[in-house]
PDB file of C-alpha atoms and ligand atoms in Angstrom:
ATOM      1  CA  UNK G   1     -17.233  -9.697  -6.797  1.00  0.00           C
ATOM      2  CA  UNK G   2     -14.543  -6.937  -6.594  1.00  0.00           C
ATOM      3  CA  UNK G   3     -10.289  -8.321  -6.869  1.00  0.00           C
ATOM      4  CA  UNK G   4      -8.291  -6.134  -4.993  1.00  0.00           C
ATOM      5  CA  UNK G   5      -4.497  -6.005  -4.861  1.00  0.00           C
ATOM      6  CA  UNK G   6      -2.587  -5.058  -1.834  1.00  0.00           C
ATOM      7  CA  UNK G   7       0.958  -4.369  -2.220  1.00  0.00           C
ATOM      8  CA  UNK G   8       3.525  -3.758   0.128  1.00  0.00           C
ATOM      9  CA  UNK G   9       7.042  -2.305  -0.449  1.00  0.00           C
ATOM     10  CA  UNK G  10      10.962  -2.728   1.120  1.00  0.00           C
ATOM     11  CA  UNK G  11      10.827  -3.302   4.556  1.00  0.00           C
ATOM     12  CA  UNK G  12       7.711  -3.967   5.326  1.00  0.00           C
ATOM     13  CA  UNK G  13       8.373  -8.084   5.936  1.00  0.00           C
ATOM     14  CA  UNK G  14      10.009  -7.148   8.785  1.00  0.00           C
ATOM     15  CA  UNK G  15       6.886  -5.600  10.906  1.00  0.00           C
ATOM     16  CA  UNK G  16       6.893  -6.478  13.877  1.00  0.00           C
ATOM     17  CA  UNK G  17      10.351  -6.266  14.659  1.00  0.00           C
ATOM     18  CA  UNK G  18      11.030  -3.276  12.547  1.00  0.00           C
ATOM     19  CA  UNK G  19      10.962   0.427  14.581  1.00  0.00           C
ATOM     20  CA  UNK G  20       8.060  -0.688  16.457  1.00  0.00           C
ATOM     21  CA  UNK G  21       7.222   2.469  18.319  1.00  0.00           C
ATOM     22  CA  UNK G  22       6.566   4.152  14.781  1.00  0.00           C
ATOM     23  CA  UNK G  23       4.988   1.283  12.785  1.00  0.00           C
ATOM     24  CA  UNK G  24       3.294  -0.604  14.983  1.00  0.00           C
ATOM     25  CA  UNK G  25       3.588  -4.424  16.498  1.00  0.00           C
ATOM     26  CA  UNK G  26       1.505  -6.098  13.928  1.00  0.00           C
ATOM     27  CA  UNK G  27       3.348  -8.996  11.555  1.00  0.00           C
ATOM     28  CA  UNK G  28       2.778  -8.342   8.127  1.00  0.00           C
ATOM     29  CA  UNK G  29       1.038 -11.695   8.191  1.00  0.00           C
ATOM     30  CA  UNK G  30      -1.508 -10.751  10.589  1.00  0.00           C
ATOM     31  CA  UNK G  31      -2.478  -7.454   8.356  1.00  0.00           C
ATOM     32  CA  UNK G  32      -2.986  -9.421   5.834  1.00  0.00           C
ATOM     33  CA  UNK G  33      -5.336 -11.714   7.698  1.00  0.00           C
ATOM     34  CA  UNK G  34      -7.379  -8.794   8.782  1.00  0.00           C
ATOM     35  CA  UNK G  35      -7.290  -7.671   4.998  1.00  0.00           C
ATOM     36  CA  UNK G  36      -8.458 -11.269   4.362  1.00  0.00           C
ATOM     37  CA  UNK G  37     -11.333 -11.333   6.686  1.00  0.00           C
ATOM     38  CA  UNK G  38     -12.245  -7.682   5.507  1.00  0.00           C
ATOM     39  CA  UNK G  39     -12.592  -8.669   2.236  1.00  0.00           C
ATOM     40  CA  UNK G  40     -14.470 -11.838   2.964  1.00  0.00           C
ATOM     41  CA  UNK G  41     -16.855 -10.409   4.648  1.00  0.00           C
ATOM     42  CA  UNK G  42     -17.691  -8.394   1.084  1.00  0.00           C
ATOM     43  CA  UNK G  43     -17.325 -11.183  -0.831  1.00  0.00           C
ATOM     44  CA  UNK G  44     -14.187  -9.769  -2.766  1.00  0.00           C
ATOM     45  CA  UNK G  45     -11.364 -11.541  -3.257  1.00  0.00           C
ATOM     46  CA  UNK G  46      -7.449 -10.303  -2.530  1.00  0.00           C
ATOM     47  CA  UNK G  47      -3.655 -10.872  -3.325  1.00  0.00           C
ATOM     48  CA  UNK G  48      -1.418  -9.531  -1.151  1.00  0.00           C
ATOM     49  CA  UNK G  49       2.187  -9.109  -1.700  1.00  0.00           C
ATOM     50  CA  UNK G  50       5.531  -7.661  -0.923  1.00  0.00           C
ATOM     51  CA  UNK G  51       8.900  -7.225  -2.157  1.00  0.00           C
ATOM     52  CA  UNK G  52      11.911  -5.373  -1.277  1.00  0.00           C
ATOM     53  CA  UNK G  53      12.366  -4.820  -5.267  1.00  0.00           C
ATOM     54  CA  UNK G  54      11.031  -1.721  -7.242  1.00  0.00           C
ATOM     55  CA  UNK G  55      10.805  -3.577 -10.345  1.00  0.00           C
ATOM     56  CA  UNK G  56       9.120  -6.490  -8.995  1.00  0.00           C
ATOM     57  CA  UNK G  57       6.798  -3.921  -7.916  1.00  0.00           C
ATOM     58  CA  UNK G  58       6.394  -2.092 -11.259  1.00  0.00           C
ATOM     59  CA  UNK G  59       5.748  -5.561 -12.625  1.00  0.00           C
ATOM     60  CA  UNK G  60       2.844  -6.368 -10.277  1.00  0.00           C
ATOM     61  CA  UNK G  61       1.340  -2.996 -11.105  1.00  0.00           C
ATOM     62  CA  UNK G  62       1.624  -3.317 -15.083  1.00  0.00           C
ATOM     63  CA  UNK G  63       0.152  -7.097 -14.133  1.00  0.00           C
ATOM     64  CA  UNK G  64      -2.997  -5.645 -12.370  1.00  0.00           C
ATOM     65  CA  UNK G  65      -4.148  -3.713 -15.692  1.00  0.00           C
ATOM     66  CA  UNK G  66      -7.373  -5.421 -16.685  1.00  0.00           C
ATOM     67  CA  UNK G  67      -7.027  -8.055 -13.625  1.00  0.00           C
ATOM     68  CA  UNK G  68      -7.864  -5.839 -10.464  1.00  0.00           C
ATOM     69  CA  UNK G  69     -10.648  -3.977  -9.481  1.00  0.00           C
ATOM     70  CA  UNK G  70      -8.462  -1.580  -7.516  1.00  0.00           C
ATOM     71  CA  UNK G  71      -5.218  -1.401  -5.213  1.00  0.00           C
ATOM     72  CA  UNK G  72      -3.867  -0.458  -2.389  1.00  0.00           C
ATOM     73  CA  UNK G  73      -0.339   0.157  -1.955  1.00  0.00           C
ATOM     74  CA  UNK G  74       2.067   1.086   0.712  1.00  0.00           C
ATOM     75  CA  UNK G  75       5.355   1.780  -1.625  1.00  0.00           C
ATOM     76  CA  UNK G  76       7.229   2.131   1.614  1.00  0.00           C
ATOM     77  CA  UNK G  77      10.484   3.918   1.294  1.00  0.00           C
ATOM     78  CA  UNK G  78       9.893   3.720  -2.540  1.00  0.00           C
ATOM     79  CA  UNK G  79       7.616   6.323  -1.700  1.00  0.00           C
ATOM     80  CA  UNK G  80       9.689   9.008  -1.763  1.00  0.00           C
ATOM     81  CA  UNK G  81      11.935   8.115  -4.124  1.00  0.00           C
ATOM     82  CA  UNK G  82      10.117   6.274  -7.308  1.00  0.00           C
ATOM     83  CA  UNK G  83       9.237   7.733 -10.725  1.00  0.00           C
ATOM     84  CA  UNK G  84       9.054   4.497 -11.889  1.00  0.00           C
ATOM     85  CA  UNK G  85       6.385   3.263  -9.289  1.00  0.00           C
ATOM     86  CA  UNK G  86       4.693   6.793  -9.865  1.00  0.00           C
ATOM     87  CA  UNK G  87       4.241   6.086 -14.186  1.00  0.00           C
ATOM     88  CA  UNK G  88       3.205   2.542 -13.002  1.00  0.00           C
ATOM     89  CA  UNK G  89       0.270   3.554 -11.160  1.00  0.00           C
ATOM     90  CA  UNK G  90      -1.101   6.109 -14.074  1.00  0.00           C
ATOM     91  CA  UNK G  91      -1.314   2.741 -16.337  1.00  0.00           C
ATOM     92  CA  UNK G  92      -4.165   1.463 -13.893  1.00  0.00           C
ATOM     93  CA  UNK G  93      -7.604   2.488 -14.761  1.00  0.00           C
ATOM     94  CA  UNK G  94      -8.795   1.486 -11.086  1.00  0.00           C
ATOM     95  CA  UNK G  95      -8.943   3.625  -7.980  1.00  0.00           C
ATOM     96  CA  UNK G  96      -5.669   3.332  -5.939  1.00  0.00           C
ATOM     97  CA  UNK G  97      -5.654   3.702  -1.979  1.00  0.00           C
ATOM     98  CA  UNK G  98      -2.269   4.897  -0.640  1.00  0.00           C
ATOM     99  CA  UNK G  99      -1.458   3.734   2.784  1.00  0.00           C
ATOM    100  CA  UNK G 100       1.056   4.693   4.946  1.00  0.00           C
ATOM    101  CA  UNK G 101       1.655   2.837   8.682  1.00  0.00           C
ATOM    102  CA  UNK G 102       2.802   5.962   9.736  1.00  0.00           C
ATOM    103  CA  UNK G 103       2.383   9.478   8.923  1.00  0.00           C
ATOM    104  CA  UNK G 104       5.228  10.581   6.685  1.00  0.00           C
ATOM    105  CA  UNK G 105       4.351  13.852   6.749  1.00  0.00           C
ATOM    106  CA  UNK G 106       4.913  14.254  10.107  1.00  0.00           C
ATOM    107  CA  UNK G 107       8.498  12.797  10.329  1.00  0.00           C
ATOM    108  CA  UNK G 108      12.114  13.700   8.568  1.00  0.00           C
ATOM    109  CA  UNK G 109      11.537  16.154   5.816  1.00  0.00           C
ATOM    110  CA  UNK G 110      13.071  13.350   3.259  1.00  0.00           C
ATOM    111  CA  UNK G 111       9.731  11.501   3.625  1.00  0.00           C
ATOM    112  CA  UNK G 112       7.220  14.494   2.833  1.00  0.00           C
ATOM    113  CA  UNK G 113       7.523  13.726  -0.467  1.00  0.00           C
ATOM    114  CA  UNK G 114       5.226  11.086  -2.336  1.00  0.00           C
ATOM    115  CA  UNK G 115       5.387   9.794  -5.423  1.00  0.00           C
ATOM    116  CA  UNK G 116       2.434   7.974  -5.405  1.00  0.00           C
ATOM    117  CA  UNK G 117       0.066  10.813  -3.844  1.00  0.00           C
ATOM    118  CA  UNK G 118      -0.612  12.667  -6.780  1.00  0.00           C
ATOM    119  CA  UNK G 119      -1.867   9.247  -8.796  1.00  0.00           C
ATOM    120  CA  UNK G 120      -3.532   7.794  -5.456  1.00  0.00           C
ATOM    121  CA  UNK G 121      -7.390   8.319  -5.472  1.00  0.00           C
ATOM    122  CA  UNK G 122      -7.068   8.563  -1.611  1.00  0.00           C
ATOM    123  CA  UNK G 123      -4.608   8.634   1.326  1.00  0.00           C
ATOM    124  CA  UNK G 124      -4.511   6.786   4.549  1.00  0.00           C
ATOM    125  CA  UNK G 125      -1.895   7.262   6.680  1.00  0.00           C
ATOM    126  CA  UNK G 126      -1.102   7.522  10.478  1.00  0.00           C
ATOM    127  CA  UNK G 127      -3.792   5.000  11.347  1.00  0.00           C
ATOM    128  CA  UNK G 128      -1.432   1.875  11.553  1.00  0.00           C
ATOM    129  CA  UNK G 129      -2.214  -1.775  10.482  1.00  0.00           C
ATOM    130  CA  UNK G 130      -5.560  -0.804  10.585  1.00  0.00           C
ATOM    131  CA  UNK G 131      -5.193   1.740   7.624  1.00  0.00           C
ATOM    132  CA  UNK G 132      -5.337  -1.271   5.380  1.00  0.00           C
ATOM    133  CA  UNK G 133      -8.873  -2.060   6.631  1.00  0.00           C
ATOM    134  CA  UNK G 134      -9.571   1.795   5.980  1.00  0.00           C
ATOM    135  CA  UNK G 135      -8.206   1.684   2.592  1.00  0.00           C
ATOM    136  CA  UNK G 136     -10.287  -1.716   1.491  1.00  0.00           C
ATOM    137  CA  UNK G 137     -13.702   0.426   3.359  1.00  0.00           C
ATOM    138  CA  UNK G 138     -12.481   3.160   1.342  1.00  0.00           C
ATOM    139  CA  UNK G 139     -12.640   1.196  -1.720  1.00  0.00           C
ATOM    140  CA  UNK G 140     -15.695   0.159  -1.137  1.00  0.00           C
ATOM    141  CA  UNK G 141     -17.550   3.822  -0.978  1.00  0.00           C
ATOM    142  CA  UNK G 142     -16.044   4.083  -4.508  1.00  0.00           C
ATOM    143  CA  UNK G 143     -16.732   0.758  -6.320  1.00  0.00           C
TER     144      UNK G 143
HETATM  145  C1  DHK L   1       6.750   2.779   5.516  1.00  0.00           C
HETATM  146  C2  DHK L   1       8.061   2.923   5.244  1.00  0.00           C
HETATM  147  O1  DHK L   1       8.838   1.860   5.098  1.00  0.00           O
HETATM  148  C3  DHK L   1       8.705   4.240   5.157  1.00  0.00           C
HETATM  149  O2  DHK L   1       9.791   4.240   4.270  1.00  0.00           O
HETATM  150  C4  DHK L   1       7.722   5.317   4.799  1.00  0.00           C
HETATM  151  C5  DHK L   1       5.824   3.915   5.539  1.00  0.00           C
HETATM  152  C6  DHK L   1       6.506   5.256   5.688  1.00  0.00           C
HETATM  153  C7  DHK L   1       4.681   3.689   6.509  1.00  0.00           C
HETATM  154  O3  DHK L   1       4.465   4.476   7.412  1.00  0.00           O
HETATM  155  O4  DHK L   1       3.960   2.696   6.337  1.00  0.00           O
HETATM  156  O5  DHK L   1       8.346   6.575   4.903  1.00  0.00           O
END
């Protein structure tokens, strides 16, 4: 039975409400439902988190050394900015899944940077809530 962590980055509790017409309608709360039922249905288990605080988030990365079987993170703005996320994620052993609502490639030029690309095993972006789904599937080819 796999343990995956899902974390989610600044800005991201306020789906929903946030900039709609690029990220979607879906709550954060109902992705991680469908990340829930996802996982069920393999028999894994998940923790799924957010915070609007890099170090909180370099914290729950360190934490999942030896504890997950592999993550998924959307950094959010972090993204684009964090080394320290970036040497975080090159402590895990574990594949890591990078999602992305939507595609940052494809919008201001301040966003086509990633900091978390060149550690991620794979990218999913563009796809919307339902990237998260992709990203657990995704997990599953490589486990
Ligand atoms: C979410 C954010 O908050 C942005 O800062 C990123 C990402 C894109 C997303 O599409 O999920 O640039």
């Amino acid at each position: 039975m796999a343990h995956i962590l899902i974390l989610n980055g600044p800005n991201l509790n306020m789906l929903g409400v946030r900039e709609p017409e690029i990220y979607g309608h879906e709550t954060l709360a109902a992705i991680e439902i469908m990340c829930q039922t996802a996982a069920q249905a393999r028999g894994w288990t998940i923790d799924f988190r957010q915070s609007n605080h890099e170090g909180e988030l370099v914290e729950w990365i360190q934490q999942a050394r030896g504890t997950a079987d592999g993550l998924v993170i959307n950094a959010a703005g972090y993204t684009h900015t964090s080394v320290a996320i970036h040497d975080a994620l090159k402590l895990l052993e574990v594949p890591i899944i990078e999602v992305h609502l939507s595609d940052p490639k494809k919008r201001e030029a301040f966003r086509r940077v990633s900091y978390v690309e060149a550690v991620a095993t794979q990218v999913i972006k563009g796809h919307g809530a339902k990237g998260y789904t992709e990203a657990l599937d995704a997990l599953a080819r490589i486990l």
